[in-house]
Coordinates of C-alpha atoms and ligand atoms in Angstrom, one line a residue:
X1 CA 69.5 93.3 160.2
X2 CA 67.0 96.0 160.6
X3 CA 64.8 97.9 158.4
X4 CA 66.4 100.6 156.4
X5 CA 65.2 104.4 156.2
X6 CA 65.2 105.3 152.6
X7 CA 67.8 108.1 153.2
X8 CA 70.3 105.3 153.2
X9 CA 72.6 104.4 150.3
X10 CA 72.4 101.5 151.0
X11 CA 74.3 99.0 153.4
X12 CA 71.1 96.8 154.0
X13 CA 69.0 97.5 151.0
X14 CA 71.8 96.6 148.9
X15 CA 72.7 93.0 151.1
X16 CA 68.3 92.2 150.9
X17 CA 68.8 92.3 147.5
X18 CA 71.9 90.2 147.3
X19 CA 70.4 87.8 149.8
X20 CA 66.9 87.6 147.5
X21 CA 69.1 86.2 145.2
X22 CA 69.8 88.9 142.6
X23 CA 72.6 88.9 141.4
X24 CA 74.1 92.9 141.4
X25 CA 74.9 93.0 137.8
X26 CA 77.2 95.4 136.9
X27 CA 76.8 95.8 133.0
X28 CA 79.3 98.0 130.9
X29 CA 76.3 100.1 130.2
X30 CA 75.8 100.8 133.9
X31 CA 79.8 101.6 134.1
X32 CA 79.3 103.7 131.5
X33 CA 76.9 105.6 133.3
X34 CA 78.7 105.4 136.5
X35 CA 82.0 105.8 136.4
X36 CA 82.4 107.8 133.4
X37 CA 79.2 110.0 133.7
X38 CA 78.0 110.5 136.9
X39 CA 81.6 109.8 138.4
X40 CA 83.5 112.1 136.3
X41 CA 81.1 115.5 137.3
X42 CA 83.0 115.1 141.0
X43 CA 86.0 117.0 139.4
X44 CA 83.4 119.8 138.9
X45 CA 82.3 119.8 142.4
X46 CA 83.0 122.5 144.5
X47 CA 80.2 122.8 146.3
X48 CA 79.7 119.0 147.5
X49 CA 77.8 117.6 144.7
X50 CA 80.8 114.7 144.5
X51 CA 79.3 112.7 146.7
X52 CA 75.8 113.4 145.8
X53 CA 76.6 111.8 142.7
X54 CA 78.6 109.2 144.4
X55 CA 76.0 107.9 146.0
X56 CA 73.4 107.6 142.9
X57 CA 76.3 105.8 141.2
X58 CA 76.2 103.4 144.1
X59 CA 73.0 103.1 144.2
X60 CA 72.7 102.3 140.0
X61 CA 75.9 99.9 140.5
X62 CA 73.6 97.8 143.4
X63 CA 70.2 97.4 141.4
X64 CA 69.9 93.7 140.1
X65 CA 69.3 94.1 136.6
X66 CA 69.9 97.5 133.9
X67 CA 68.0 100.5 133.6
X68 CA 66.2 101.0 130.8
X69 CA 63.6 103.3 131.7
X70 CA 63.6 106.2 134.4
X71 CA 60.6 104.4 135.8
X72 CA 62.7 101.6 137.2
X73 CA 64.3 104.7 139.3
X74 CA 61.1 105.7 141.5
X75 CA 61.0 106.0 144.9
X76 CA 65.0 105.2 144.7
X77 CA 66.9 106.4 147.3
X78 CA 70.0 109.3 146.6
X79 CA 68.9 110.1 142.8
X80 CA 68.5 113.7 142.9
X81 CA 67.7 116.0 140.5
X82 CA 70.9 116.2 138.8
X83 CA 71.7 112.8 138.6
X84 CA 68.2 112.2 137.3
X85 CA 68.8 114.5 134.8
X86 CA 72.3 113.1 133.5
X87 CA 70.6 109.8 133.5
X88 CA 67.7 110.7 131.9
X89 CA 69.9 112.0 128.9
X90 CA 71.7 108.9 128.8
X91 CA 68.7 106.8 128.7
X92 CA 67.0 108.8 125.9
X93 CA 70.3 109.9 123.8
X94 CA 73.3 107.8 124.8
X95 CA 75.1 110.3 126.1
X96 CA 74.4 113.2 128.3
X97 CA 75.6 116.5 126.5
X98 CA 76.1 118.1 130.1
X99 CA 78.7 115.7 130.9
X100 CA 80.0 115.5 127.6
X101 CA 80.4 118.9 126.9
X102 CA 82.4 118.7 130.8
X103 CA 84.7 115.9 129.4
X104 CA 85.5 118.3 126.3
X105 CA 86.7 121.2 128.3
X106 CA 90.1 122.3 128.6
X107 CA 89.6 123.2 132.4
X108 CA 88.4 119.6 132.7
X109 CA 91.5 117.7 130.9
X110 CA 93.5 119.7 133.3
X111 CA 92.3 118.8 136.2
X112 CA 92.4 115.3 135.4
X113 CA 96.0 115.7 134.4
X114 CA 97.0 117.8 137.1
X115 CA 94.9 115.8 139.7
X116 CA 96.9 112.8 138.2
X117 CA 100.1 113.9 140.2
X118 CA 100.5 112.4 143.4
X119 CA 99.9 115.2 146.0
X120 CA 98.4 117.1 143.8
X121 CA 94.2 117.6 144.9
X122 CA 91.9 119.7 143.2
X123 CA 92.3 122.4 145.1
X124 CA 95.9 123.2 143.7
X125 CA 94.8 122.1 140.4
X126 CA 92.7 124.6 140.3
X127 CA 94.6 127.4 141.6
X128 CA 97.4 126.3 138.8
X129 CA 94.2 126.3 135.9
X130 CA 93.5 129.5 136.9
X131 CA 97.1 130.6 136.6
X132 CA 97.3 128.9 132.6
X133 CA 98.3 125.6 133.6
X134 CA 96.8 123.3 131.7
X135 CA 99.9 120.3 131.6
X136 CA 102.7 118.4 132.9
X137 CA 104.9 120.5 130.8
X138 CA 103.8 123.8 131.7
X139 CA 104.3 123.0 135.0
X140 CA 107.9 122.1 135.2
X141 CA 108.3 125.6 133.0
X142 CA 106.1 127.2 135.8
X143 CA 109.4 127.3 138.1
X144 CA 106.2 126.9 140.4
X145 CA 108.0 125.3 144.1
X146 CA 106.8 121.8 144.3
X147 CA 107.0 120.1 147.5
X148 CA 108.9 116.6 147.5
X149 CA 105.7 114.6 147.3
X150 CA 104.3 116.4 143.7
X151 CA 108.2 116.0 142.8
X152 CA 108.0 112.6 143.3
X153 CA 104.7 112.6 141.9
X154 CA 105.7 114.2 138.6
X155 CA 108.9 112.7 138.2
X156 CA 106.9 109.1 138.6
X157 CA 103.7 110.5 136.7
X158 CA 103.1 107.8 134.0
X159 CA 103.9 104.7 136.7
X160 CA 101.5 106.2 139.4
X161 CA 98.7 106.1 136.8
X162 CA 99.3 103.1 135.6
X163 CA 96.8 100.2 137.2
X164 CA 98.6 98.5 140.1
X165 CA 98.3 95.2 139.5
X166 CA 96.9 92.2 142.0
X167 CA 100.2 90.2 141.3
X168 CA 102.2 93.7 141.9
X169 CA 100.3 93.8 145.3
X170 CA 101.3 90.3 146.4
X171 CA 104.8 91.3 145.9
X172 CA 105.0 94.4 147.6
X173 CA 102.9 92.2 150.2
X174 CA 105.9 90.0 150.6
X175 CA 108.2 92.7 150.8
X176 CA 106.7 94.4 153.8
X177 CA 106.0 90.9 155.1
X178 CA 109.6 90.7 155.0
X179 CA 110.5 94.1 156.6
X180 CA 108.3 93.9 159.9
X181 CA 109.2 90.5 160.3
X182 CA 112.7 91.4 160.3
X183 CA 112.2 94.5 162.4
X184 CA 109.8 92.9 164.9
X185 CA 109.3 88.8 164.7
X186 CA 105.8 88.7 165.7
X187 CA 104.2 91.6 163.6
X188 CA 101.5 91.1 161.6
X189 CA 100.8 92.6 158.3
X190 CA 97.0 93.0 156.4
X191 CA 95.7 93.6 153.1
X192 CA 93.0 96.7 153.0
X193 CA 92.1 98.9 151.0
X194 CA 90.4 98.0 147.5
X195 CA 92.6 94.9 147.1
X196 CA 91.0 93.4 150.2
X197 CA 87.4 93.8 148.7
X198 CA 88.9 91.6 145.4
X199 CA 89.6 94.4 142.9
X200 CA 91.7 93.3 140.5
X201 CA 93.7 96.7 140.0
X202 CA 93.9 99.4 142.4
X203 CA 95.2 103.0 141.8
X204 CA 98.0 101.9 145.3
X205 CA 98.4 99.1 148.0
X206 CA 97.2 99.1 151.6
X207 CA 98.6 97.4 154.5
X208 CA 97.9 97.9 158.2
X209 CA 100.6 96.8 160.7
X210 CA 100.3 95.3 163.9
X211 CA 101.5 93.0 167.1
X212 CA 100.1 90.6 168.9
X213 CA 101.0 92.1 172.1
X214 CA 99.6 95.9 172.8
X215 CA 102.5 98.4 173.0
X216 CA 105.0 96.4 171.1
X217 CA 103.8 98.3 167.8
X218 CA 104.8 101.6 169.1
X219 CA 108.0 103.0 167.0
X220 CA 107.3 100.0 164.1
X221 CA 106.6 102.4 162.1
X222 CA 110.0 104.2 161.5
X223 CA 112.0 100.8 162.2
X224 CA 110.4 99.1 158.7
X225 CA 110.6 102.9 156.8
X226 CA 114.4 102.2 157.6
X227 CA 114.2 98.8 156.6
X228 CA 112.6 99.5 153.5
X229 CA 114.9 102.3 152.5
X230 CA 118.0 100.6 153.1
X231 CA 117.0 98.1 151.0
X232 CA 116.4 100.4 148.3
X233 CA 113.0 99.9 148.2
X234 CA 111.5 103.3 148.4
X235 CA 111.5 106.2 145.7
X236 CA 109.8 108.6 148.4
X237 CA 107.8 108.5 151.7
X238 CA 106.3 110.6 154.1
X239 CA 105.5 109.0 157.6
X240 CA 102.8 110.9 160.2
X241 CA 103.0 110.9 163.9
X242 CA 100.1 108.8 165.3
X243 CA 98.3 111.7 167.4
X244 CA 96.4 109.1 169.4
X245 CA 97.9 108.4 172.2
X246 CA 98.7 111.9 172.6
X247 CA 95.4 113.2 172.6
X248 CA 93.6 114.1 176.0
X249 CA 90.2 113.8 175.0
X250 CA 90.4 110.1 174.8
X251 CA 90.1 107.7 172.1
X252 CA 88.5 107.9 169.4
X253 CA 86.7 111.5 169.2
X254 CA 83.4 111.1 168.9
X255 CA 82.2 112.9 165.2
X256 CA 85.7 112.8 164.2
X257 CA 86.3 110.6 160.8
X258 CA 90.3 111.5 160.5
X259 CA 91.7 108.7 162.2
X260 CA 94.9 109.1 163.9
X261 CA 97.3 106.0 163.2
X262 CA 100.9 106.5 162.5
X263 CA 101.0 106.2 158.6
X264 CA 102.9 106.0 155.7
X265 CA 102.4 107.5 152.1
X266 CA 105.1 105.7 149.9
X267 CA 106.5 105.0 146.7
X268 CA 107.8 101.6 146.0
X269 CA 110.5 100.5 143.3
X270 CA 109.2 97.1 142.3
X271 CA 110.9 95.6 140.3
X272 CA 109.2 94.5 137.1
X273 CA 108.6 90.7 137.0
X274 CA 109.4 89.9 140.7
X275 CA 105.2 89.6 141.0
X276 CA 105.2 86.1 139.9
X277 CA 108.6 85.0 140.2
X278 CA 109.4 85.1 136.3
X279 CA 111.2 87.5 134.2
X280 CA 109.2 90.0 131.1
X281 CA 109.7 87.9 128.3
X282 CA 111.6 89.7 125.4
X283 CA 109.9 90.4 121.9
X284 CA 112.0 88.7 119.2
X285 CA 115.2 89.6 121.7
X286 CA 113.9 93.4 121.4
X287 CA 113.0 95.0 124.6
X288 CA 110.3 97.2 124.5
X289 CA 110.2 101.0 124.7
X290 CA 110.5 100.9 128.3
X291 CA 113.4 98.7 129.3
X292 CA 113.6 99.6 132.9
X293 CA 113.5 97.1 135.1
X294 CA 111.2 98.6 137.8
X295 CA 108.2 100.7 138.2
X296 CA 106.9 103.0 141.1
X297 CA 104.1 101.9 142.6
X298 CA 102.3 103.9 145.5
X299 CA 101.9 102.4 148.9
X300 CA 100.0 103.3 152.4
X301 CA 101.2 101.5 155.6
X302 CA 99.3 102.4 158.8
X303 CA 100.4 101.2 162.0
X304 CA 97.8 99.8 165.1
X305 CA 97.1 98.8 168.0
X306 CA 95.9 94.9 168.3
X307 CA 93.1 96.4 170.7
X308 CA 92.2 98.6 167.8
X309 CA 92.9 96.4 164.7
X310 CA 89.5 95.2 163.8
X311 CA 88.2 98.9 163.9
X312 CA 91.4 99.6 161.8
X313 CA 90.9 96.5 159.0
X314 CA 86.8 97.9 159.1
X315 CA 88.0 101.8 158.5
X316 CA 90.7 100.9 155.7
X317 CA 88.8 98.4 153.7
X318 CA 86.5 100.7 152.3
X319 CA 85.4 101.7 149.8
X320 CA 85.4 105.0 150.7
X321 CA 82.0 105.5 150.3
X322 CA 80.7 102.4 151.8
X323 CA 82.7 103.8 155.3
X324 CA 80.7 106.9 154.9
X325 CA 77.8 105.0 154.8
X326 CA 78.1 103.0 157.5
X327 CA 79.2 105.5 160.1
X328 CA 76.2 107.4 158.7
X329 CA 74.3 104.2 159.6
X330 CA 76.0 104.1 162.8
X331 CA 75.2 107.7 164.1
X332 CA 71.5 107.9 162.3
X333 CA 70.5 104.5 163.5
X334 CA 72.4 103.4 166.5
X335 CA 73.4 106.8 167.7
X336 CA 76.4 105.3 167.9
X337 CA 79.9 106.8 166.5
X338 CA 82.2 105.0 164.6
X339 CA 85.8 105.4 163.3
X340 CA 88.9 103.5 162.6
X341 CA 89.8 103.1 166.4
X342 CA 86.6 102.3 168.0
X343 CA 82.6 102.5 168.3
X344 CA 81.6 104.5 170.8
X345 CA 77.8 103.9 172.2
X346 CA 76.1 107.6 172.6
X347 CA 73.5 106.3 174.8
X348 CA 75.5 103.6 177.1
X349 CA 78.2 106.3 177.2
X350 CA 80.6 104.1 176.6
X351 CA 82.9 102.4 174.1
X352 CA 82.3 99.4 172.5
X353 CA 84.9 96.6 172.1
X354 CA 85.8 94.3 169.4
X355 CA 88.3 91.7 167.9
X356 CA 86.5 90.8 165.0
X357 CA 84.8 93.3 162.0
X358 CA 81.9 90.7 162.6
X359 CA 81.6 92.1 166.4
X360 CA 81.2 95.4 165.0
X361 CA 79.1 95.0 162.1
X362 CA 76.6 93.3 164.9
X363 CA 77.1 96.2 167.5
X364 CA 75.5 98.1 164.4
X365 CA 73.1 96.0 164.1
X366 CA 74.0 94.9 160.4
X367 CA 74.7 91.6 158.6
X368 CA 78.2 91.3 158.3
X369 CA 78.8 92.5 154.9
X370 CA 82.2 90.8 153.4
X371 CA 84.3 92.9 151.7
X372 CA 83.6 92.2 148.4
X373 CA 80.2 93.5 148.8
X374 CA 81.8 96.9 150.1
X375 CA 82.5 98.4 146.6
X376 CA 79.8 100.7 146.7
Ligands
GTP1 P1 92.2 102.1 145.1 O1 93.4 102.4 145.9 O2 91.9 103.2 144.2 O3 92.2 100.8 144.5 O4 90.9 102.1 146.1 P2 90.9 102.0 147.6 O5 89.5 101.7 148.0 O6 91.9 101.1 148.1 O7 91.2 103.5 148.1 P3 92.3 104.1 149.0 O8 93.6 103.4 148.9 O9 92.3 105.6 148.7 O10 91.7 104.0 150.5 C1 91.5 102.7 151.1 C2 90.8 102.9 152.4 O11 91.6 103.7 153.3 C3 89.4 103.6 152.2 O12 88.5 102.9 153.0 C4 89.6 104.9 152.9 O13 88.5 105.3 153.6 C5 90.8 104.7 153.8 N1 91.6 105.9 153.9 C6 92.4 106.4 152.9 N2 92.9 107.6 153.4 C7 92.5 107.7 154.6 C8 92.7 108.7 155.6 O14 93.5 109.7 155.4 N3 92.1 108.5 156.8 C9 91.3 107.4 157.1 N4 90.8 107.3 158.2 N5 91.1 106.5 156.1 C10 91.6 106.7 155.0
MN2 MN1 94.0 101.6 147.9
MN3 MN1 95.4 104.1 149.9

């Protein structure tokens, strides 16, 4: 690998220290100050400051042993002042009071309840605060027009929030196994997203599609959709046109993150206890409160090209932030830009190919990083 510039997060600094042997320890005091303190300010930001603190989360998460003293934190990359100062109160008083007077709020709860709802961001949330919304409840009195992905989002609320489980992935895995195979022998399905990296719960399941042979892929999309619904295994979905092949501009547009695969936001009706071939056990012969037989569970398909798919597998892994990072990398150090359908070389003026993420993560000139070291 080469050496890193400090304004990196950081892909290489954070591999060096795993290959030095350190363990990255990720203590419940560190979670605490990640996820809930510095994390949590993002529903605050409005002016960019999410990722800010994103990345001194990351950067806490990757150091080999706790923090115990802000002295441990110089000449760290990504701390600025802000985060220095919510960790600073943590350090010396347990808590920050910034952050926990944000967690009190009632503008706070209801964006975290309102941002709960599938298809809802925090741009709407917002707009709904502003008009007295504060719950699920005075929403649905609202008579406020929803459009059919927040009605499936409220009607499903309590099952979208709830942790998808890594035996509930395998499932729906099998399912779509099932469907392309039956709409296309010969298709191939993948794991992505945060499953793929070894999470153990994940807020949906990711799957990228593809064939063997270029071209056969084209219209898969829509054939499993109408697999999958007339099996009754989808509550909603909402499939997007792949713009790709329409574009004129060529593949890939340099500087352009939003990829352009045909994809799929769904909701699946699992049904409970399918995930590891048994049945729910019954309490004493009482069934518990919730005696339905399935739960909804939110899943992304995304449809590519084999000439593509290692690009795609790269770009849908994540995390989020580790992509960021890495097509920073890519532009900063290799003047190179990088998406989810190619790598395109600025100064050879050309694009790049690759089968494997290994050929990319060398094109980069990076270690290959496997997936479960991409949690950043
Ligand atoms: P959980 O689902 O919360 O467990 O985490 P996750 O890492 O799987 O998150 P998510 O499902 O939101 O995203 C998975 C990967 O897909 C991430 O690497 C994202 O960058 C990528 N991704 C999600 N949405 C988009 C999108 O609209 N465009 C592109 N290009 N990538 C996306
Ligand atoms: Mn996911
Ligand atoms: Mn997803």
């Amino acid at each position: 690998g080469q050496s890193l510039g400090v304004h990196l997060l950081d892909i290489s600094w954070y591999t060096e220290s795993m290959r030095a042997g350190h363990p990255v320890v990720i203590t419940d005091r560190h979670k605490l100050q990640l996820n809930t303190y510095v994390m949590e300010l993002h529903f605050l930001d409005e002016d960019g400051r999410g990722v800010a603190f994103r990345r001194a989360a990351a950067v806490l998460k990757a150091l080999p042993a706790q923090v115990t003293s802000m002295s441990q934190l110089r000449g760290l990359p990504c701390l600025g002042e802000h985060s220095l100062r919510v960790i600073k109160d943590v350090l010396e008083n347990g808590e920050s009071s910034e952050v926990e007077s944000t967690k009190q709020s009632e503008r706070f709860k209801a964006l975290k309840i309102l941002t709960g709802i599938f298809g809802v961001g925090a741009k709407t949330a917002d707009r709904w605060i502003r008009e007295g919304i504060y719950n699920l409840q005075q929403l649905r009195d609202s008579g406020h027009a929803l459009n059919q992905a927040q009605k499936a989002g409220l009607e499903h609320y309590n099952d979208l929030n709830q942790p998808v489980t890594k035996a509930e992935a395998n499932a729906i895995g099998e399912i779509v196994q099932k469907a392309v195979i039956s709409v296309l022998p010969g298709s191939q399905i993948a794991l992505t997203g945060g499953f793929r990296r070894g999470k153990l719960t994940g807020h949906d399941v990711d799957f990228l599609i593809t064939h063997p042979e270029e071209g056969r892929e084209v219209g898969l999309m829509s054939k499993v959709v109408s697999w999958l619904e007339s099996q009754g295994f989808l509550l909603y979905q909402k499939t997007t046109r792949n713009s790709y092949l329409e574009s004129k501009d060529g593949p890939a547009r340099p500087a352009s993150n939003m990829d352009r695969f045909e994809r799929c936001f769904s909701i699946f009706k699992l049904t409970k206890g399918e995930e590891q071939g048994t049945t729910q056990p019954e309490k004493n012969g009482v069934q518990t409160m919730d005696n339905r037989l399935w739960r909804a569970v939110r899943v992304d398909l995304v449809v590519s090209p084999i000439s593509q798919f290692a690009f795609a597998v790269l770009g849908w892994t994540g995390s989020k932030l580790f992509e960021r990072e890495l097509r920073r990398w890519a532009g900063h150090e290799k003047d190179m830009s990088l998406s989810s359908h190619a790598v395109f070389d600025n100064k050879q003026n050309r694009y790049l190919r690759a089968t494997s993420e290994e050929e990319i993560f060398a094109y980069l000139g990076l270690e290959y990083i496997p997936p479960s070291e991409r949690n950043a």
